[in-house]
Amino acid sequence: MTQPLLFTPIQLAGLTARNRIVVSPMCQYSSEEGGPTDWHLVHLGKFALGGAAVVFCEETAVEMRARKTYGCAGIYSDAHVPMYRRITEFIYKHNSIPAMQIGHSGRKASCGPPWTNFKPLTDEDAKTGHAPWRGVSPSAIRARDDAQVPHELSVSDIKEVIASWREATLRTLNAGFEMIEIHGAHGYLIHQFLSPLANKRTDGYGGDLAGRMRFALELTEAVRAVWPKEKPLWFRVSAVDGDNGAWNIDDTVTLVRELKARGVDAVSCSSGGINGPLNYAIVPRQPGFQVPYAERVRRDTGITTCAVGLITEAEHAEDILQRGKADLIAMAREFMYNPNWPVHAAKKLGVTDYLDLLPTEYAWWLKRREKIREISK
Ligand SMILES: Cc1cc2nc3c(=O)[nH]c(=O)nc-3n(C[C@H](O)[C@H](O)[C@H](O)COP(=O)(O)O)c2cc1C
């Protein structure tokens, strides 16, 4: 039979991914002073062993104040570089592409982990060494009622923040990453600039769509300028969001056209973030609920897209690709459940050498077991 598309290599700028399966970024809240730990090596390393083509690190802050929580990852110091290198080398050695997602939480900074419902830190937390700090945003509008009012960035502040993305990109390169994604989704700083709900500026970084997109586009130019052409640059969007779609799919298509013109190679299509962390009202949760965004962006802009969101079945993933709705499939939670998902998917889709997705240390034994099973039938 012909090879399923899910297991067909894909060219991404100067790189070839061995299949179309991407491990989506997953914050672990387990970093120490921004640096990754053994947890990250095992967490990310097992996805490379399990056969995914691209393994994304979690959202990684470009500045110390850009973290959401004290446990969030960062790449704002040169000291972080060797810590990540250990991880990238492991992923690379096992035939996967080590990918970094850089981000800035903006006004969503200074809170507790998800299991506190991201409760904003207070002076009470200072007693346990977790003093609150002030987030930044295009406008002095808080992320939620119990959060601090963020510092409204001046134009010179904006230039400094953009410079921190550039610095973080250079560190990402030095750390051995082969791919980088700008996190422009989920209500974080870039998305705060894009959204008319969070951006009420009256200068050149606010107002109409062009003004609200300016921060994202200047920042993308700064990243692309130092990120080598042959290494793919991705951008993650919240394709729709806000109070009844204040940011909508047409805005996203306009944004992606501009991003593509600035050298972005692929777009990962997510949703939500400004009007609540999970915008159930606009985007009902069902398998593949965000696939239509990846499809529309791909069709209207011709850019490579990655579909994500409640895709868990091999046949579903293959169908999305076969119908031309996206070029790649990303998954997050399913990988926590089953880090060897690609192997199981390959078997389901009839790939005969599915065990070769695993390293020899595993594949040799498992193939032998299959042979013994065959013989004893
Ligand atoms: C624990 C966890 C952490 C996440 N952290 C990030 C992140 O750092 N960056 C990001 O863009 N998305 C993040 N997401 C969203 C996922 O990348 C993904 O888009 C979402 O979970 C939907 O995919 P799924 O249904 O396959 O889990 C996170 C999701 C989970 C479950």
PDB file of N, CA and C in Angstrom, residues 2 111 169 240 261 312 318 327 329 331 344 351-352:
ATOM      1  N   THR A   2       0.295   2.399  -0.400  1.00  0.00           N
ATOM      2  CA  THR A   2       1.091   3.633  -0.401  1.00  0.00           C
ATOM      3  C   THR A   2       1.257   4.134   1.032  1.00  0.00           C
ATOM      4  N   CYS A 111       1.802  35.018  38.124  1.00  0.00           N
ATOM      5  CA  CYS A 111       0.697  34.237  38.699  1.00  0.00           C
ATOM      6  C   CYS A 111       1.198  32.861  39.133  1.00  0.00           C
ATOM      7  N   THR A 169      16.392  34.777  20.313  1.00  0.00           N
ATOM      8  CA  THR A 169      16.538  33.981  19.083  1.00  0.00           C
ATOM      9  C   THR A 169      17.997  33.563  18.899  1.00  0.00           C
ATOM     10  N   VAL A 240      -9.088  32.804  15.992  1.00  0.00           N
ATOM     11  CA  VAL A 240     -10.283  33.588  16.359  1.00  0.00           C
ATOM     12  C   VAL A 240     -10.267  33.770  17.866  1.00  0.00           C
ATOM     13  N   ALA A 261       5.195  37.276   4.034  1.00  0.00           N
ATOM     14  CA  ALA A 261       6.042  38.216   3.279  1.00  0.00           C
ATOM     15  C   ALA A 261       7.330  38.516   4.043  1.00  0.00           C
ATOM     16  N   THR A 312      -6.675  13.070  18.083  1.00  0.00           N
ATOM     17  CA  THR A 312      -6.083  11.963  18.855  1.00  0.00           C
ATOM     18  C   THR A 312      -6.040  10.652  18.072  1.00  0.00           C
ATOM     19  N   GLU A 318      -4.792  11.514   9.501  1.00  0.00           N
ATOM     20  CA  GLU A 318      -4.522  11.205   8.088  1.00  0.00           C
ATOM     21  C   GLU A 318      -5.573  11.867   7.182  1.00  0.00           C
ATOM     22  N   ASP A 327      -0.873  20.765   6.660  1.00  0.00           N
ATOM     23  CA  ASP A 327       0.322  20.039   6.212  1.00  0.00           C
ATOM     24  C   ASP A 327       0.927  19.183   7.315  1.00  0.00           C
ATOM     25  N   ILE A 329       0.344  17.831  11.703  1.00  0.00           N
ATOM     26  CA  ILE A 329      -0.599  17.626  12.804  1.00  0.00           C
ATOM     27  C   ILE A 329       0.174  17.749  14.119  1.00  0.00           C
ATOM     28  N   MET A 331      -0.025  17.663  18.390  1.00  0.00           N
ATOM     29  CA  MET A 331      -0.817  17.156  19.518  1.00  0.00           C
ATOM     30  C   MET A 331      -0.085  17.478  20.803  1.00  0.00           C
ATOM     31  N   HIS A 344       2.031   3.744  17.326  1.00  0.00           N
ATOM     32  CA  HIS A 344       0.679   3.162  17.298  1.00  0.00           C
ATOM     33  C   HIS A 344      -0.084   3.632  16.057  1.00  0.00           C
ATOM     34  N   VAL A 351       1.491   0.970   8.145  1.00  0.00           N
ATOM     35  CA  VAL A 351       2.911   1.138   7.808  1.00  0.00           C
ATOM     36  C   VAL A 351       3.637  -0.126   8.281  1.00  0.00           C
ATOM     37  N   THR A 352       4.244  -0.846   7.326  1.00  0.00           N
ATOM     38  CA  THR A 352       4.797  -2.154   7.696  1.00  0.00           C
ATOM     39  C   THR A 352       6.000  -2.047   8.653  1.00  0.00           C
TER      40      THR A 352
END
